[in-house]
Amino acid sequence: MSSVMSSSRDVGISTAPLQLDAAVIGAGVAGLYQLYLLRKQGLTVKAFDTASDVGGTWYWNRYPGARFDSEGYIYQYLFSEELYKGWSWSEKFPAQPEIERWLHYVADRLDLRKDIRFNTTIASAHFDEATGRWRIETDQGQVIDARFLITCCGMLSAPLTEMFQGQDTFEGDLFHTARWPKEPVDFAGKRVGVIGIGATGIQVVQTIASTVGHLSVFVRTPQYVLPMKNPTYTPADQEAYKAKFHDLAARIPHTFAGFEYDFENGAWAEKTPEERREVLEQVWQDGSLKLWLASFAEMFFDDAVNAEVSEFVRGKMREELKDPTLCELLIPTDYGFGTHRVPLERGFLRTFHRPNVSLVSVKDNPIAAITPKGLRLADGTEHALDVLILATGFDAGTGALTRIDIRGREGRSLKEEWGRDIRTAMGLQVHGYPNLFTTAAPLAPSAALCNMTTCLQQQAEWISNCIAYMRERGLQVIEADQQFQDRWVDHHDGIAEATLVTKTNSWYMGSNIEGKTRRLLSYIGGVGAYRQKCDEVSAGGYSGFIIR
Ligand code: NAP
């Protein structure tokens, strides 16, 4: 490999292109590990991030109440026992400040910061066919010349911030949850509006309700929710989960969703109604995502099973909400449980019993505009607000990459191609874009249906191993074969279409963005199965990829 193999050196800004073996975009969970792995191989590599520090998702999403829906001890990296055991969580589902501190700990322990350019946005990346390298430009005009480009941008990092007519006329404070300020926001005595009750809106609402003057929650589509039980950890609890390290490391990568638990309750059809209820009750009591990701797999593709599980959850929500109007507005009836991301809640439903909280249904009376003094609905109703919080989600999966001008062979544009159809080879490469590797991209479990660290570690390792394979053989360029990509898309779609997930509208299907290709973003064949397929490809000398 004719590349700069000097160990990672600090390179100052200059007019000459920065020569790298690999450029990594993003310094979150995936980017940190990718940087670590490639540097360990001896590559000259730098990571670039718009943020002023590490963290990725956990840097940007510092809104009130932001916390894991995965257990902290399974969200950690599993490649190093020492790194794993050197960190102790204070509770089962830690909050954003603690998560951010953990990622700082990782960056410090692995000495990663020296190879990260913060406050730097990658604006464009063009593949040069003559050299087989990427010419990358930052927003500050710096040029980087790299053999490999690896995107570690996250699947939920392009927030939908410009949502409503008149937004810029609002005279109060307006925030999108994924662009939350570092300084505390004072809600005392204020009239606050929250738009959206996805996993984010739920966390915001339940957290700020007791601190605001009045809270108006604008609800379009109700959500199935599961209760979160979040015990604080004593030193003995921390020791107990750390003692499971080897078991976790052996188990988590092979489960359906990269969690500690899996579907192990036997077949739904072989159980009596009482036995099914017993299982559902048990997983409900766990206070985690277990009911969704480890009760009965049949709920994902069998209408009758899904209907029963949905009714079980509705019953639980009715018990909590009590009030018939709240039940009507907050309990879903027209789609099945688990057919899009299930959020955990800690008092979200009960929040609507508070006298200072109003639920405003915007299902049949949509938000028409944001006005200087608040918000106006289609029927002309005005809601006066001092603070407006957009918990309106993201251009998921694709948005992180299409906002960069990425051009592959013959100048083809990834934005234009994905605008027509979203296709990838296992979510690891895109045909037509040699030497571009992607993580958390469409058609892999890491695009949604996964405990993120599990899937991102696997992808970062696969990419690193692939690059090592090439270097050992003096190979320069790798590209996913068109037929291989087509076969993967067909395989992905075949599994997706057999599930009920494709029948529900959500960001999983791209349906939160008008005109976006409708395709399940995330591979739903299972994290373990995906890993196995990736391993088969590498064991076969990267069959399906053309390497020269
Ligand atoms: P989201 O799930 O896409 O939810 C967006 C919300 O905004 C929905 O309730 C949506 O309503 C509403 N909305 C959008 N446009 C609207 C409009 N014009 N009028 C009224 N309502 C509107 O986004 P999110 O809550 O940010 O969550 C995205 C994902 O981030 C989650 O699914 C999860 O994977 C991840 N997340 C994870 C955690 C965690 O692990 N702890 C926490 C937060 C988020 P409709 O449903 O009607 O479109």
Coordinates of C-alpha atoms and ligand atoms in Angstrom, one line a residue:
M1 CA 0.0 0.0 0.0
S2 CA 1.6 3.2 -1.1
S3 CA 0.5 5.4 1.7
V4 CA 1.7 7.4 4.5
M5 CA 2.5 4.9 7.2
S6 CA 4.1 7.1 9.8
S7 CA 2.5 6.7 13.1
S8 CA -0.3 9.2 13.8
R9 CA 1.2 12.6 14.0
D10 CA -0.4 15.9 14.7
V11 CA -0.8 17.8 11.5
G12 CA -1.6 21.4 11.6
I13 CA -3.9 23.3 9.2
S14 CA -2.0 24.0 6.0
T15 CA -2.8 24.7 2.4
A16 CA -1.3 21.4 1.3
P17 CA -3.8 18.4 1.5
L18 CA -3.6 16.4 4.7
Q19 CA -2.4 13.0 3.6
L20 CA -4.0 10.1 5.4
D21 CA -4.5 6.4 5.1
A22 CA -8.0 6.8 6.5
A23 CA -10.4 9.6 7.4
V24 CA -13.1 8.9 9.9
I25 CA -16.2 11.2 10.0
G26 CA -17.6 11.3 13.5
A27 CA -16.2 11.0 17.1
G28 CA -19.1 9.2 18.7
V29 CA -19.4 5.5 19.8
A30 CA -18.4 4.2 16.3
G31 CA -15.9 6.9 15.3
L32 CA -13.9 6.5 18.5
Y33 CA -13.5 2.8 18.1
Q34 CA -12.9 3.0 14.4
L35 CA -10.1 5.5 15.0
Y36 CA -8.6 3.3 17.7
L37 CA -8.7 0.2 15.6
L38 CA -7.1 1.8 12.5
R39 CA -4.5 3.6 14.5
K40 CA -3.6 0.3 16.2
Q41 CA -3.0 -1.2 12.7
G42 CA -0.4 1.6 12.1
L43 CA -2.5 3.6 9.7
T44 CA -2.3 7.4 9.6
V45 CA -5.8 8.3 10.5
K46 CA -7.8 11.3 11.8
A47 CA -11.4 11.6 12.9
F48 CA -13.4 14.8 12.2
D49 CA -16.4 16.0 14.1
T50 CA -18.6 19.1 14.0
A51 CA -18.8 19.0 17.7
S52 CA -16.3 20.5 20.1
D53 CA -15.7 17.2 21.9
V54 CA -16.3 13.5 21.6
G55 CA -19.8 11.9 22.1
G56 CA -21.7 11.9 18.9
T57 CA -25.3 11.4 19.7
W58 CA -24.5 11.8 23.4
Y59 CA -22.8 15.2 22.7
W60 CA -25.8 16.6 20.8
N61 CA -28.8 15.1 22.6
R62 CA -28.3 16.9 25.9
Y63 CA -32.0 17.7 26.3
P64 CA -33.6 17.3 29.7
G65 CA -34.2 13.7 30.5
A66 CA -32.0 12.2 27.8
R67 CA -30.9 8.8 28.9
F68 CA -30.3 5.3 27.6
D69 CA -33.1 2.9 26.9
S70 CA -30.4 0.2 26.9
E71 CA -28.9 -1.0 30.1
G72 CA -25.6 1.0 30.6
Y73 CA -23.6 -2.2 31.2
I74 CA -24.6 -3.6 27.8
Y75 CA -24.1 -0.3 25.9
Q76 CA -20.4 -0.4 26.8
Y77 CA -17.6 -1.5 24.5
L78 CA -16.8 -5.2 25.0
F79 CA -13.4 -5.4 23.2
S80 CA -11.4 -4.6 26.3
E81 CA -12.1 -6.1 29.7
E82 CA -9.9 -3.4 31.3
L83 CA -11.8 -0.6 29.7
Y84 CA -15.1 -2.1 30.5
K85 CA -14.3 -2.7 34.2
G86 CA -12.7 0.7 34.6
W87 CA -16.0 2.4 34.3
S88 CA -18.9 2.1 36.8
W89 CA -22.4 3.2 36.1
S90 CA -24.4 4.9 38.9
E91 CA -27.7 3.4 37.7
K92 CA -29.2 0.9 35.3
F93 CA -30.3 3.4 32.6
P94 CA -27.8 6.3 33.0
A95 CA -28.6 9.8 31.9
Q96 CA -26.8 11.8 29.2
P97 CA -24.3 13.7 31.4
E98 CA -23.0 10.3 32.7
I99 CA -22.9 8.8 29.2
E100 CA -21.0 11.8 27.9
R101 CA -18.5 11.4 30.8
W102 CA -18.1 7.7 29.9
L103 CA -17.2 8.6 26.3
H104 CA -14.7 11.1 27.6
Y105 CA -13.2 8.4 29.8
V106 CA -12.9 6.1 26.7
A107 CA -11.3 8.9 24.6
D108 CA -8.8 9.6 27.5
R109 CA -8.0 5.9 28.2
L110 CA -7.3 5.2 24.5
D111 CA -5.6 8.6 24.0
L112 CA -7.8 9.4 21.0
R113 CA -8.3 13.2 21.2
K114 CA -4.9 13.9 19.6
D115 CA -6.2 12.4 16.4
I116 CA -9.6 14.1 16.4
R117 CA -10.3 17.4 14.7
F118 CA -13.2 19.0 16.5
N119 CA -15.3 21.9 15.3
T120 CA -14.7 20.6 11.8
T121 CA -17.5 19.6 9.4
I122 CA -16.8 17.5 6.4
A123 CA -18.5 19.3 3.5
S124 CA -17.6 17.1 0.6
A125 CA -15.8 13.9 -0.4
H126 CA -15.0 13.0 -4.0
F127 CA -13.5 9.8 -5.1
D128 CA -10.6 10.2 -7.5
E129 CA -10.6 7.2 -9.9
A130 CA -7.0 7.9 -11.1
T131 CA -5.5 7.6 -7.6
G132 CA -8.1 5.4 -5.9
R133 CA -8.3 8.0 -3.1
W134 CA -10.8 10.3 -1.6
R135 CA -10.5 14.1 -1.8
I136 CA -12.3 15.4 1.2
E137 CA -13.0 19.0 2.1
T138 CA -13.9 20.5 5.4
D139 CA -16.2 23.5 5.9
Q140 CA -13.1 25.5 6.5
G141 CA -11.7 24.7 3.1
Q142 CA -9.0 22.3 4.3
V143 CA -8.4 19.4 1.9
I144 CA -7.7 15.9 3.0
D145 CA -6.4 13.2 0.7
A146 CA -7.2 9.8 2.1
R147 CA -7.1 6.2 0.8
F148 CA -10.2 5.2 2.9
L149 CA -13.2 7.2 4.1
I150 CA -15.2 5.7 6.9
T151 CA -18.4 7.4 8.0
C152 CA -19.3 7.0 11.6
C153 CA -22.0 9.7 11.6
G154 CA -24.7 7.8 13.5
M155 CA -28.1 7.0 12.1
L156 CA -29.9 9.8 14.0
S157 CA -27.7 12.8 13.5
A158 CA -29.5 14.9 10.9
P159 CA -32.3 16.5 13.1
L160 CA -35.5 17.8 11.5
T161 CA -35.1 21.4 12.7
E162 CA -36.9 23.4 10.1
M163 CA -40.4 21.9 10.5
F164 CA -43.0 24.7 10.5
Q165 CA -44.0 27.7 8.6
G166 CA -43.3 30.9 10.6
Q167 CA -40.7 29.2 12.8
D168 CA -38.2 32.0 12.5
T169 CA -40.8 34.6 13.7
F170 CA -41.1 33.0 17.2
E171 CA -40.2 35.5 19.8
G172 CA -39.6 33.0 22.6
D173 CA -36.9 30.4 22.9
L174 CA -37.1 27.6 20.3
F175 CA -35.0 24.4 20.6
H176 CA -34.7 21.2 18.7
T177 CA -33.8 18.4 21.2
A178 CA -30.8 17.3 19.2
R179 CA -29.3 20.8 19.3
W180 CA -29.8 21.5 23.0
P181 CA -27.6 24.2 24.5
K182 CA -24.9 23.3 27.0
E183 CA -26.2 26.0 29.4
P184 CA -29.2 25.1 31.6
V185 CA -32.6 26.3 30.3
D186 CA -34.8 27.9 32.9
F187 CA -38.4 26.8 32.5
A188 CA -39.7 28.2 35.8
G189 CA -43.1 29.9 35.4
K190 CA -42.9 29.6 31.6
R191 CA -45.5 28.4 29.1
V192 CA -43.7 25.6 27.4
G193 CA -44.8 23.6 24.3
V194 CA -43.3 20.2 23.2
I195 CA -44.0 18.9 19.7
G196 CA -43.6 15.2 19.4
I197 CA -43.8 12.2 21.7
G198 CA -41.2 9.8 20.2
A199 CA -38.6 8.4 22.6
T200 CA -37.2 11.9 22.8
G201 CA -40.4 13.8 23.5
I202 CA -41.4 11.3 26.1
Q203 CA -38.2 11.8 28.0
V204 CA -38.5 15.6 27.8
V205 CA -42.1 15.7 28.9
Q206 CA -41.7 13.5 31.9
T207 CA -38.6 15.4 33.0
I208 CA -39.7 19.1 32.7
A209 CA -43.4 18.8 33.6
S210 CA -42.7 19.6 37.3
T211 CA -40.4 22.5 36.6
V212 CA -42.4 24.5 34.0
G213 CA -45.3 27.0 34.6
H214 CA -47.5 25.2 32.0
L215 CA -46.7 22.5 29.6
S216 CA -48.6 21.9 26.3
V217 CA -47.8 18.6 24.6
F218 CA -48.8 18.5 21.0
V219 CA -49.6 14.9 20.1
R220 CA -50.2 13.6 16.6
T221 CA -49.6 9.8 16.8
P222 CA -49.9 8.0 20.1
Q223 CA -47.1 5.7 21.2
Y224 CA -47.0 2.3 22.9
V225 CA -44.7 2.7 26.0
L226 CA -43.1 0.4 28.4
P227 CA -42.2 1.3 32.0
M228 CA -38.6 1.8 32.8
K229 CA -37.3 0.6 36.2
N230 CA -34.1 2.3 36.9
P231 CA -32.4 1.2 40.1
T232 CA -29.4 3.1 41.3
Y233 CA -26.3 0.9 41.6
T234 CA -24.3 0.3 44.7
P235 CA -20.6 -0.8 44.5
A236 CA -21.9 -4.4 45.0
D237 CA -24.3 -4.0 42.0
Q238 CA -21.4 -2.7 39.9
E239 CA -19.2 -5.5 40.8
A240 CA -22.0 -8.0 40.0
Y241 CA -22.5 -6.8 36.5
K242 CA -18.8 -6.5 35.9
A243 CA -18.4 -10.1 37.0
K244 CA -20.6 -11.0 34.0
F245 CA -18.2 -9.4 31.5
H246 CA -17.1 -12.6 29.8
D247 CA -20.7 -13.9 29.6
L248 CA -21.9 -10.6 28.2
A249 CA -19.1 -10.4 25.7
A250 CA -19.9 -13.9 24.5
R251 CA -23.6 -13.5 24.4
I252 CA -24.6 -10.0 23.3
P253 CA -23.1 -10.0 19.8
H254 CA -25.3 -13.0 18.9
T255 CA -28.7 -12.1 20.1
F256 CA -31.6 -10.7 18.0
A257 CA -31.1 -7.0 18.9
G258 CA -27.6 -7.0 20.5
F259 CA -29.0 -6.9 24.0
E260 CA -28.3 -9.2 26.9
Y261 CA -31.7 -10.8 26.5
D262 CA -33.2 -12.7 23.5
F263 CA -36.4 -14.5 22.5
E264 CA -36.2 -17.6 24.8
N265 CA -39.7 -18.1 25.9
G266 CA -40.6 -20.8 23.4
A267 CA -43.2 -20.7 20.7
W268 CA -46.3 -18.6 21.2
A269 CA -48.5 -21.3 19.5
E270 CA -47.4 -23.9 22.0
K271 CA -48.5 -21.9 25.0
T272 CA -51.8 -21.6 26.7
P273 CA -53.3 -18.1 27.0
E274 CA -52.4 -18.2 30.7
E275 CA -48.8 -19.1 30.0
R276 CA -48.5 -16.4 27.4
R277 CA -49.9 -13.8 29.8
E278 CA -47.5 -15.0 32.5
V279 CA -44.5 -14.4 30.1
L280 CA -45.8 -11.0 29.1
E281 CA -46.4 -10.0 32.7
Q282 CA -42.9 -11.2 33.7
V283 CA -41.1 -9.2 30.9
W284 CA -43.3 -6.2 31.6
Q285 CA -42.1 -6.3 35.2
D286 CA -38.5 -6.2 34.1
G287 CA -38.9 -2.5 33.3
S288 CA -36.8 -2.7 30.1
L289 CA -37.3 -3.3 26.4
K290 CA -37.5 -7.0 27.1
L291 CA -41.2 -7.2 26.3
W292 CA -40.4 -5.9 22.8
L293 CA -37.1 -7.6 22.1
A294 CA -37.3 -10.8 24.2
S295 CA -40.8 -12.0 24.6
F296 CA -42.2 -13.6 21.5
A297 CA -40.6 -13.1 18.1
E298 CA -43.9 -14.0 16.5
M299 CA -45.2 -10.5 17.3
F300 CA -43.1 -9.1 14.5
F301 CA -44.8 -11.1 11.7
D302 CA -48.0 -12.7 13.0
D303 CA -51.0 -10.4 13.0
A304 CA -52.9 -12.4 15.6
V305 CA -49.9 -12.6 18.0
N306 CA -49.2 -8.9 17.5
A307 CA -52.9 -8.1 18.2
E308 CA -52.8 -9.9 21.6
V309 CA -49.5 -8.4 22.7
S310 CA -50.7 -4.9 21.6
E311 CA -53.8 -5.4 23.7
F312 CA -51.8 -6.5 26.7
V313 CA -49.8 -3.2 26.5
R314 CA -52.9 -1.1 25.9
G315 CA -54.4 -2.7 29.0
K316 CA -51.4 -1.7 31.0
M317 CA -51.5 1.8 29.6
R318 CA -55.2 2.1 30.4
E319 CA -54.5 1.1 34.1
E320 CA -52.0 4.0 34.3
L321 CA -53.9 6.6 32.4
K322 CA -57.4 5.9 33.8
D323 CA -59.1 8.9 32.3
P324 CA -61.0 7.8 29.1
T325 CA -60.1 10.9 27.1
L326 CA -56.4 10.5 27.8
C327 CA -56.8 6.8 26.9
E328 CA -58.3 7.7 23.6
L329 CA -55.6 10.2 22.8
L330 CA -52.5 8.4 24.1
I331 CA -53.1 4.7 23.4
P332 CA -52.5 3.5 19.8
T333 CA -55.2 1.5 18.1
D334 CA -54.3 1.7 14.4
Y335 CA -50.9 0.0 14.4
G336 CA -49.3 -2.9 16.2
F337 CA -47.0 -2.9 19.2
G338 CA -43.3 -3.0 18.4
T339 CA -43.7 -2.1 14.7
H340 CA -41.7 0.9 15.3
R341 CA -39.3 1.9 18.1
V342 CA -40.8 1.3 21.5
P343 CA -39.8 4.0 24.1
L344 CA -39.4 3.4 27.8
E345 CA -41.2 5.8 30.1
R346 CA -40.7 6.9 33.7
G347 CA -43.9 8.7 34.7
F348 CA -44.7 10.0 31.1
L349 CA -48.3 8.8 31.2
R350 CA -48.9 10.0 34.7
T351 CA -47.6 13.5 33.7
F352 CA -50.9 14.1 32.0
H353 CA -52.7 13.9 35.4
R354 CA -50.8 17.1 36.5
P355 CA -52.8 20.3 36.5
N356 CA -50.1 22.2 34.7
V357 CA -50.0 19.8 31.7
S358 CA -52.3 19.8 28.7
L359 CA -52.5 17.4 25.9
V360 CA -53.3 19.0 22.6
S361 CA -54.2 16.5 19.9
V362 CA -53.0 17.6 16.5
K363 CA -54.1 14.5 14.7
D364 CA -57.2 16.0 13.1
N365 CA -56.3 19.6 13.7
P366 CA -52.6 19.9 12.7
I367 CA -50.1 22.6 13.5
A368 CA -50.5 25.2 10.8
A369 CA -47.8 27.6 11.8
I370 CA -45.5 28.9 14.5
T371 CA -46.3 32.5 15.2
P372 CA -44.4 35.2 17.1
K373 CA -46.3 34.5 20.3
G374 CA -46.7 30.7 20.0
L375 CA -48.4 28.3 17.7
R376 CA -51.5 28.2 15.6
L377 CA -53.5 25.1 14.7
A378 CA -55.4 24.5 11.4
D379 CA -58.7 25.5 12.9
G380 CA -57.2 28.8 14.0
T381 CA -56.7 28.0 17.7
E382 CA -53.7 29.9 19.1
H383 CA -51.5 28.5 21.9
A384 CA -49.4 31.2 23.6
L385 CA -45.9 29.9 24.4
D386 CA -42.6 31.3 25.9
V387 CA -40.6 28.2 25.0
L388 CA -41.1 25.7 22.1
I389 CA -39.3 22.4 22.0
L390 CA -39.2 20.5 18.8
A391 CA -38.9 16.7 19.6
T392 CA -39.6 16.1 15.9
G393 CA -36.9 13.6 15.1
F394 CA -34.4 13.0 12.3
D395 CA -33.8 12.3 8.7
A396 CA -32.7 8.9 9.8
G397 CA -30.1 6.6 8.3
T398 CA -29.5 8.5 5.1
G399 CA -29.5 12.2 6.3
A400 CA -26.2 12.0 8.0
L401 CA -24.5 11.2 4.7
T402 CA -26.7 13.0 2.1
R403 CA -25.9 16.3 3.8
I404 CA -22.3 15.8 2.7
D405 CA -21.6 16.1 -1.0
I406 CA -20.3 12.5 -1.5
R407 CA -19.4 11.6 -5.0
G408 CA -18.2 8.2 -6.2
R409 CA -17.1 6.9 -9.5
E410 CA -18.0 9.0 -12.5
G411 CA -19.1 11.8 -10.2
R412 CA -22.2 10.0 -9.1
S413 CA -23.8 11.6 -6.1
L414 CA -24.9 9.6 -3.0
K415 CA -27.6 12.1 -2.3
E416 CA -29.1 11.8 -5.7
E417 CA -28.8 8.0 -5.7
W418 CA -30.4 7.6 -2.3
G419 CA -33.0 10.1 -3.3
R420 CA -34.1 7.6 -6.0
D421 CA -33.6 4.4 -3.9
I422 CA -31.7 3.5 -0.8
R423 CA -29.4 0.7 -1.5
T424 CA -26.3 -0.6 0.2
A425 CA -24.2 -3.7 0.4
M426 CA -24.8 -4.9 4.0
G427 CA -24.8 -1.3 5.1
L428 CA -21.0 -1.4 4.9
Q429 CA -20.4 -0.1 1.4
V430 CA -22.4 1.3 -1.5
H431 CA -21.7 0.1 -5.1
G432 CA -20.1 3.0 -7.0
Y433 CA -18.3 4.4 -4.0
P434 CA -15.0 2.5 -3.7
N435 CA -13.0 2.7 -0.5
L436 CA -16.0 4.3 1.3
F437 CA -17.1 2.3 4.3
T438 CA -20.2 3.2 6.3
T439 CA -21.4 2.4 9.8
A440 CA -25.0 2.9 11.0
A441 CA -26.0 3.2 7.4
P442 CA -29.2 1.8 5.9
L443 CA -29.8 -2.0 5.5
A444 CA -27.7 -3.1 8.5
P445 CA -29.1 -3.6 12.1
S446 CA -27.1 -0.6 13.2
A447 CA -29.5 1.6 11.2
A448 CA -32.0 1.1 14.0
L449 CA -32.8 -2.3 15.4
C450 CA -29.9 -2.8 17.7
N451 CA -28.2 -1.9 20.9
M452 CA -26.0 0.6 19.1
T453 CA -22.6 -0.2 20.6
T454 CA -23.0 -3.9 19.9
C455 CA -23.6 -3.2 16.2
L456 CA -21.2 -0.4 15.8
Q457 CA -18.4 -2.4 17.3
Q458 CA -19.0 -5.2 14.9
Q459 CA -19.0 -2.9 11.9
A460 CA -15.9 -1.0 13.0
E461 CA -14.1 -4.4 13.5
W462 CA -15.3 -5.7 10.1
I463 CA -14.1 -2.6 8.4
S464 CA -10.8 -2.6 10.2
N465 CA -10.2 -6.2 9.4
C466 CA -11.0 -5.6 5.7
I467 CA -8.5 -2.8 5.5
A468 CA -5.9 -5.0 7.2
Y469 CA -6.6 -7.8 4.7
M470 CA -6.0 -5.3 1.9
R471 CA -2.8 -3.9 3.3
E472 CA -1.4 -7.4 3.9
R473 CA -1.9 -8.1 0.2
G474 CA -0.9 -4.7 -1.2
L475 CA -4.4 -4.0 -2.4
Q476 CA -5.6 -0.5 -2.9
V477 CA -9.2 -0.3 -3.8
I478 CA -12.4 -2.1 -2.7
E479 CA -15.9 -1.7 -4.0
A480 CA -19.1 -3.7 -3.4
D481 CA -20.1 -5.6 -6.5
Q482 CA -23.4 -4.5 -8.0
Q483 CA -24.9 -8.0 -8.0
F484 CA -23.9 -8.6 -4.5
Q485 CA -25.5 -5.3 -3.4
D486 CA -28.7 -6.2 -5.4
R487 CA -28.8 -9.6 -3.7
W488 CA -28.4 -8.0 -0.2
V489 CA -31.2 -5.5 -0.9
D490 CA -33.5 -8.4 -2.0
H491 CA -32.6 -10.4 1.0
H492 CA -33.1 -7.4 3.3
D493 CA -36.5 -6.6 1.7
G494 CA -37.6 -10.2 1.7
I495 CA -37.2 -10.4 5.5
A496 CA -38.6 -6.9 6.0
E497 CA -41.7 -7.5 4.0
A498 CA -42.5 -10.6 6.0
T499 CA -42.8 -8.5 9.1
L500 CA -45.5 -6.0 10.3
V501 CA -42.9 -3.3 10.7
T502 CA -43.2 -2.3 7.1
K503 CA -46.9 -1.6 7.5
T504 CA -46.4 1.1 10.2
N505 CA -45.4 4.6 9.4
S506 CA -42.3 5.8 11.3
W507 CA -38.7 6.9 10.8
Y508 CA -37.9 3.1 10.5
M509 CA -39.6 3.3 7.1
G510 CA -38.5 6.8 6.2
S511 CA -42.1 7.9 6.3
N512 CA -41.4 10.8 8.6
I513 CA -39.9 12.6 5.6
E514 CA -42.1 13.5 2.7
G515 CA -40.9 11.9 -0.5
K516 CA -38.3 9.7 1.1
T517 CA -37.9 6.2 -0.3
R518 CA -40.1 3.8 1.6
R519 CA -37.9 0.9 2.8
L520 CA -37.2 -0.5 6.2
L521 CA -33.9 1.3 7.1
S522 CA -32.7 -1.4 9.4
Y523 CA -31.9 -5.0 8.6
I524 CA -34.4 -7.1 10.7
G525 CA -32.9 -10.5 10.2
G526 CA -31.2 -10.2 13.6
V527 CA -27.9 -8.9 14.9
G528 CA -26.4 -12.3 15.4
A529 CA -27.5 -13.5 11.9
Y530 CA -26.1 -10.3 10.3
R531 CA -22.8 -10.8 12.1
Q532 CA -22.6 -14.3 10.8
K533 CA -23.2 -13.1 7.2
C534 CA -20.5 -10.5 7.5
D535 CA -18.1 -13.1 8.9
E536 CA -18.9 -15.4 6.0
V537 CA -18.1 -12.6 3.5
S538 CA -14.7 -11.9 5.2
A539 CA -13.9 -15.6 5.6
G540 CA -14.5 -16.0 1.9
G541 CA -11.9 -13.3 1.0
Y542 CA -14.5 -10.6 0.9
S543 CA -16.7 -12.3 -1.7
G544 CA -19.1 -9.8 -3.1
F545 CA -16.5 -7.1 -3.1
I546 CA -14.1 -6.3 -5.9
I547 CA -10.7 -5.7 -4.6
R548 CA -7.6 -4.6 -6.6
Ligands
NAP1 P1 -39.3 10.4 16.4 O1 -39.5 9.0 17.0 O2 -39.3 10.4 14.9 O3 -40.6 11.2 16.9 C1 -40.9 12.5 16.4 C2 -42.1 13.0 17.0 O4 -42.4 14.2 16.4 C3 -43.3 12.1 16.7 O5 -44.2 12.0 17.8 C4 -44.0 12.8 15.5 O6 -45.3 12.5 15.3 C5 -43.8 14.2 15.9 N1 -43.9 15.1 14.8 C6 -43.1 15.3 13.7 N2 -43.6 16.2 12.9 C7 -44.8 16.6 13.5 C8 -45.7 17.6 13.1 N3 -45.7 18.3 12.0 N4 -46.8 17.8 13.9 C9 -46.9 17.1 15.1 N5 -46.0 16.2 15.5 C10 -45.0 16.0 14.7 O7 -38.1 11.1 16.9 P2 -37.4 11.0 18.4 O8 -38.4 11.0 19.5 O9 -36.3 12.0 18.4 O10 -36.7 9.6 18.4 C11 -36.0 9.1 17.3 C12 -35.2 7.9 17.7 O11 -34.1 8.4 18.5 C13 -35.9 7.0 18.6 O12 -36.9 6.2 17.9 C14 -34.8 6.2 19.2 O13 -34.3 5.2 18.4 C15 -33.8 7.3 19.4 N6 -33.8 7.8 20.8 C16 -33.2 6.9 21.7 C17 -33.3 7.3 23.0 C18 -32.6 6.3 24.0 O14 -32.1 5.3 23.6 N7 -32.7 6.6 25.2 C19 -33.9 8.4 23.4 C20 -34.4 9.3 22.5 C21 -34.4 8.9 21.1 P3 -45.8 11.4 14.3 O15 -45.4 10.1 14.9 O16 -47.2 11.6 14.1 O17 -45.0 11.6 13.0

